[in-house]
Amino acid sequence: MEADILGMSLTKKWAVILIGPPGSGKGTQAELLAEKFGLFHLETSKLGEEKINNPELVRKDQEVAEAKRLYNKGELFPPPWTVKIMVEKIRELAKEGQGIVFSGSPRTLHEAENELPILEEAYEKDNVRAIHLNLTKEESVRRNSSRRVCKANRHSIPDFPMFKDITTCPKDGSELIKRSLDTPETISVRYEVYLRQTQPILSFVQEGGYNIIEIEGEQDIEKVFDDILKGLGES
Ligand SMILES: [Zn+2]
């Protein structure tokens, strides 16, 4: 591609949504897409944590204080608040002409119903791309019960041969740990929750007239990324 030859980045004003069960590689693929196309990697959890870790905001904003209280108890952020902060951030990024890639959002039909119209309005329908990363429950459980995460930012290090010898996080150098939450039982539950709460988004998106790029997630990272690029018409 011409832009490649000139050494320029292939910046895109896309809004890319990745939908897939735990362990399907949403975060990893989002990072790769962000890097290749100059997209902002928007993570709900990170955005929410930024807010609740801002003491000024917690003091001033009752909703933020409530989100922090729930978070500290190990519960999820309140869905209406999640939608609110996501919509705010989407509008802010769109205004700057910045493309976005989401991982882990929308997570519920409620979120999708609220976020998709905003995306369509801010990015135009053609630029909103939906990708479904398929992964069986067996593989989800296998991958997640043996994955490691970094201490500083919870970057996930999947259980792939290429990562076997890594002992610190490639992104921030922090220690890699196994989370006690990552047992086969809890992962199995998370997969069922995904099927019930998140997967219905696919039909909703399809009914909205979008094509869903179907990807076989049970391949290595490079192959999955290649297939995504093909699906996006970029390879
Ligand atoms: Zn890290």
Short mmCIF file of C-alpha atoms and ligand atoms in Angstrom, two decimals:
data_model
loop_
_atom_site.label_atom_id
_atom_site.label_comp_id
_atom_site.label_asym_id
_atom_site.label_seq_id
_atom_site.Cartn_x
_atom_site.Cartn_y
_atom_site.Cartn_z
CA MET A 1 0.00 0.00 0.00
CA GLU A 2 1.23 3.47 -0.86
CA ALA A 3 0.99 4.82 2.65
CA ASP A 4 3.09 1.88 3.80
CA ILE A 5 5.84 2.58 1.29
CA LEU A 6 6.03 6.17 2.45
CA GLY A 7 6.37 4.93 6.00
CA MET A 8 3.22 6.67 7.09
CA SER A 9 0.82 5.05 9.46
CA LEU A 10 -2.42 3.71 8.08
CA THR A 11 -4.58 5.78 10.36
CA LYS A 12 -8.25 4.84 10.14
CA LYS A 13 -11.29 6.55 11.51
CA TRP A 14 -12.97 3.30 12.37
CA ALA A 15 -14.89 2.11 15.39
CA VAL A 16 -14.05 -1.58 15.69
CA ILE A 17 -16.02 -3.78 18.09
CA LEU A 18 -14.58 -7.15 19.12
CA ILE A 19 -17.01 -9.67 20.55
CA GLY A 20 -15.87 -12.99 21.89
CA PRO A 21 -15.78 -15.14 25.04
CA PRO A 22 -13.09 -14.95 27.72
CA GLY A 23 -9.78 -16.07 26.28
CA SER A 24 -10.68 -15.41 22.65
CA GLY A 25 -7.92 -12.80 22.45
CA LYS A 26 -9.97 -9.59 22.25
CA GLY A 27 -7.40 -7.57 24.19
CA THR A 28 -4.44 -8.85 22.18
CA GLN A 29 -6.14 -8.31 18.84
CA ALA A 30 -7.34 -4.87 19.90
CA GLU A 31 -3.75 -3.91 20.73
CA LEU A 32 -2.58 -5.12 17.31
CA LEU A 33 -5.34 -3.22 15.54
CA ALA A 34 -4.67 -0.10 17.58
CA GLU A 35 -1.01 -0.22 16.60
CA LYS A 36 -1.55 -0.90 12.92
CA PHE A 37 -4.31 1.60 12.28
CA GLY A 38 -3.64 4.27 14.89
CA LEU A 39 -6.79 3.45 16.84
CA PHE A 40 -7.46 4.26 20.48
CA HIS A 41 -7.88 1.04 22.48
CA LEU A 42 -10.91 1.76 24.65
CA GLU A 43 -11.35 -0.57 27.60
CA THR A 44 -14.34 -0.10 29.88
CA SER A 45 -12.54 -1.46 32.92
CA LYS A 46 -9.56 0.83 32.43
CA LEU A 47 -11.73 3.87 31.85
CA GLY A 48 -13.80 3.09 34.94
CA GLU A 49 -10.71 2.51 37.06
CA GLU A 50 -9.25 5.84 35.96
CA LYS A 51 -12.39 7.54 37.27
CA ILE A 52 -12.63 5.74 40.60
CA ASN A 53 -8.92 6.26 41.23
CA ASN A 54 -9.33 10.00 40.90
CA PRO A 55 -10.04 11.18 44.49
CA GLU A 56 -11.24 14.59 43.29
CA LEU A 57 -13.85 12.93 41.08
CA VAL A 58 -14.92 10.47 43.79
CA ARG A 59 -15.49 13.39 46.15
CA LYS A 60 -17.45 15.47 43.67
CA ASP A 61 -19.44 12.86 41.79
CA GLN A 62 -21.80 10.58 43.67
CA GLU A 63 -22.02 8.08 40.80
CA VAL A 64 -18.25 7.68 40.77
CA ALA A 65 -18.25 7.16 44.53
CA GLU A 66 -20.90 4.44 44.17
CA ALA A 67 -18.97 2.75 41.36
CA LYS A 68 -15.87 2.73 43.57
CA ARG A 69 -17.79 1.24 46.48
CA LEU A 70 -19.09 -1.63 44.30
CA TYR A 71 -15.70 -2.16 42.67
CA ASN A 72 -14.01 -2.47 46.05
CA LYS A 73 -16.54 -5.17 46.98
CA GLY A 74 -15.58 -7.06 43.82
CA GLU A 75 -18.81 -6.21 42.02
CA LEU A 76 -19.31 -4.85 38.51
CA PHE A 77 -19.64 -1.16 37.76
CA PRO A 78 -23.32 -0.11 37.55
CA PRO A 79 -24.40 -0.64 33.90
CA PRO A 80 -25.97 2.82 33.46
CA TRP A 81 -22.76 4.43 34.69
CA THR A 82 -20.67 2.27 32.37
CA VAL A 83 -22.78 3.37 29.43
CA LYS A 84 -22.51 6.99 30.49
CA ILE A 85 -18.73 7.09 30.77
CA MET A 86 -18.31 5.11 27.53
CA VAL A 87 -20.61 7.41 25.58
CA GLU A 88 -18.76 10.44 26.95
CA LYS A 89 -15.41 8.99 25.90
CA ILE A 90 -16.70 7.95 22.44
CA ARG A 91 -17.95 11.47 21.79
CA GLU A 92 -14.66 12.96 22.97
CA LEU A 93 -12.58 10.68 20.72
CA ALA A 94 -14.88 11.18 17.73
CA LYS A 95 -14.56 14.93 18.11
CA GLU A 96 -10.79 14.57 17.89
CA GLY A 97 -11.17 12.48 14.73
CA GLN A 98 -9.69 9.53 16.56
CA GLY A 99 -10.55 5.95 15.54
CA ILE A 100 -11.42 3.46 18.30
CA VAL A 101 -11.08 -0.23 18.92
CA PHE A 102 -13.10 -1.69 21.79
CA SER A 103 -12.30 -4.81 23.73
CA GLY A 104 -14.82 -6.00 26.25
CA SER A 105 -17.45 -3.47 25.25
CA PRO A 106 -20.30 -3.49 24.60
CA ARG A 107 -20.70 -6.31 27.06
CA THR A 108 -24.46 -6.32 27.35
CA LEU A 109 -27.36 -5.71 25.01
CA HIS A 110 -28.18 -2.65 27.09
CA GLU A 111 -24.74 -1.20 26.36
CA ALA A 112 -24.94 -2.08 22.68
CA GLU A 113 -28.34 -0.44 22.33
CA ASN A 114 -26.96 2.74 23.84
CA GLU A 115 -23.53 2.81 22.24
CA LEU A 116 -24.18 1.69 18.68
CA PRO A 117 -26.35 4.68 17.68
CA ILE A 118 -23.66 7.01 19.05
CA LEU A 119 -20.98 5.21 17.06
CA GLU A 120 -23.09 5.30 13.93
CA GLU A 121 -23.67 9.01 14.35
CA ALA A 122 -20.06 9.87 15.17
CA TYR A 123 -18.25 7.52 12.78
CA GLU A 124 -20.78 6.77 10.03
CA LYS A 125 -22.11 3.29 9.59
CA ASP A 126 -19.49 2.11 7.07
CA ASN A 127 -16.73 2.78 9.57
CA VAL A 128 -18.31 0.78 12.37
CA ARG A 129 -16.92 -2.75 12.10
CA ALA A 130 -17.98 -5.73 14.19
CA ILE A 131 -15.76 -8.77 14.66
CA HIS A 132 -16.84 -12.03 16.30
CA LEU A 133 -14.01 -14.14 17.75
CA ASN A 134 -15.33 -17.68 18.03
CA LEU A 135 -14.00 -19.92 20.77
CA THR A 136 -15.39 -23.10 22.31
CA LYS A 137 -16.02 -23.37 26.02
CA GLU A 138 -13.37 -26.08 26.34
CA GLU A 139 -10.72 -23.87 24.77
CA SER A 140 -11.83 -20.84 26.78
CA VAL A 141 -11.41 -22.80 29.99
CA ARG A 142 -8.09 -24.26 28.90
CA ARG A 143 -6.61 -20.93 27.89
CA ASN A 144 -7.80 -18.96 30.87
CA SER A 145 -6.97 -21.44 33.56
CA SER A 146 -3.36 -21.46 32.44
CA ARG A 147 -2.91 -17.84 31.44
CA ARG A 148 -0.88 -15.31 33.40
CA VAL A 149 -1.60 -11.63 33.98
CA CYS A 150 0.76 -8.79 34.83
CA LYS A 151 0.63 -7.24 38.25
CA ALA A 152 0.68 -3.60 37.16
CA ASN A 153 -1.99 -3.47 34.46
CA ARG A 154 -3.46 -6.97 34.25
CA HIS A 155 -2.24 -7.44 30.70
CA SER A 156 -3.15 -11.00 29.82
CA ILE A 157 -0.40 -13.37 28.73
CA PRO A 158 -2.14 -16.24 26.97
CA ASP A 159 -0.97 -19.80 27.29
CA PHE A 160 0.82 -19.99 23.94
CA PRO A 161 4.18 -21.63 23.24
CA MET A 162 5.59 -18.27 22.08
CA PHE A 163 5.03 -16.77 25.54
CA LYS A 164 6.36 -19.72 27.55
CA ASP A 165 9.72 -18.14 28.39
CA ILE A 166 8.41 -14.68 29.20
CA THR A 167 8.75 -13.89 32.90
CA THR A 168 7.83 -10.20 32.98
CA CYS A 169 5.16 -8.16 31.18
CA PRO A 170 6.37 -7.19 27.67
CA LYS A 171 4.52 -3.87 27.96
CA ASP A 172 5.45 -2.58 31.40
CA GLY A 173 8.01 -5.02 32.78
CA SER A 174 5.92 -5.88 35.83
CA GLU A 175 5.70 -9.30 37.41
CA LEU A 176 3.47 -11.99 35.90
CA ILE A 177 1.11 -13.83 38.20
CA LYS A 178 -1.63 -16.42 38.03
CA ARG A 179 -4.93 -15.11 39.36
CA SER A 180 -6.69 -17.22 41.95
CA LEU A 181 -9.95 -16.31 40.17
CA ASP A 182 -8.86 -18.20 37.08
CA THR A 183 -10.09 -21.64 38.03
CA PRO A 184 -11.86 -23.89 35.49
CA GLU A 185 -15.10 -23.47 37.48
CA THR A 186 -15.12 -19.67 37.47
CA ILE A 187 -14.07 -19.53 33.82
CA SER A 188 -16.83 -21.90 32.91
CA VAL A 189 -19.30 -19.58 34.66
CA ARG A 190 -17.82 -16.57 32.85
CA TYR A 191 -18.32 -18.36 29.54
CA GLU A 192 -21.99 -19.04 30.34
CA VAL A 193 -22.45 -15.39 31.33
CA TYR A 194 -20.92 -14.41 28.02
CA LEU A 195 -23.37 -16.63 26.11
CA ARG A 196 -26.31 -15.19 28.01
CA GLN A 197 -25.36 -11.51 28.28
CA THR A 198 -22.92 -10.69 25.51
CA GLN A 199 -23.51 -13.00 22.58
CA PRO A 200 -27.05 -11.66 21.91
CA ILE A 201 -25.33 -8.43 20.83
CA LEU A 202 -24.36 -10.20 17.62
CA SER A 203 -27.98 -10.58 16.51
CA PHE A 204 -28.71 -7.01 17.51
CA VAL A 205 -25.78 -5.74 15.45
CA GLN A 206 -26.80 -7.91 12.51
CA GLU A 207 -30.38 -6.67 12.66
CA GLY A 208 -28.92 -3.16 12.57
CA GLY A 209 -27.64 -3.98 9.10
CA TYR A 210 -23.98 -4.59 9.92
CA ASN A 211 -21.87 -7.39 8.58
CA ILE A 212 -20.21 -9.40 11.27
CA ILE A 213 -16.69 -10.55 10.50
CA GLU A 214 -16.57 -14.15 11.72
CA ILE A 215 -13.17 -15.27 12.95
CA GLU A 216 -11.99 -18.67 14.16
CA GLY A 217 -10.39 -17.70 17.48
CA GLU A 218 -8.79 -21.07 18.06
CA GLN A 219 -5.72 -20.27 15.96
CA ASP A 220 -2.48 -18.59 16.90
CA ILE A 221 -2.38 -14.83 17.31
CA GLU A 222 -0.83 -14.03 13.92
CA LYS A 223 -3.34 -16.14 12.02
CA VAL A 224 -6.26 -14.59 13.86
CA PHE A 225 -4.90 -11.12 13.09
CA ASP A 226 -4.43 -12.02 9.40
CA ASP A 227 -8.03 -13.21 9.22
CA ILE A 228 -9.20 -9.99 10.86
CA LEU A 229 -7.28 -7.92 8.32
CA LYS A 230 -8.86 -9.92 5.51
CA GLY A 231 -12.27 -9.41 7.04
CA LEU A 232 -11.63 -5.68 7.23
CA GLY A 233 -10.52 -5.70 3.60
CA GLU A 234 -7.01 -4.63 4.54
CA SER A 235 -4.75 -7.45 3.44
ZN ZN B 1 1.58 -5.32 31.84
#
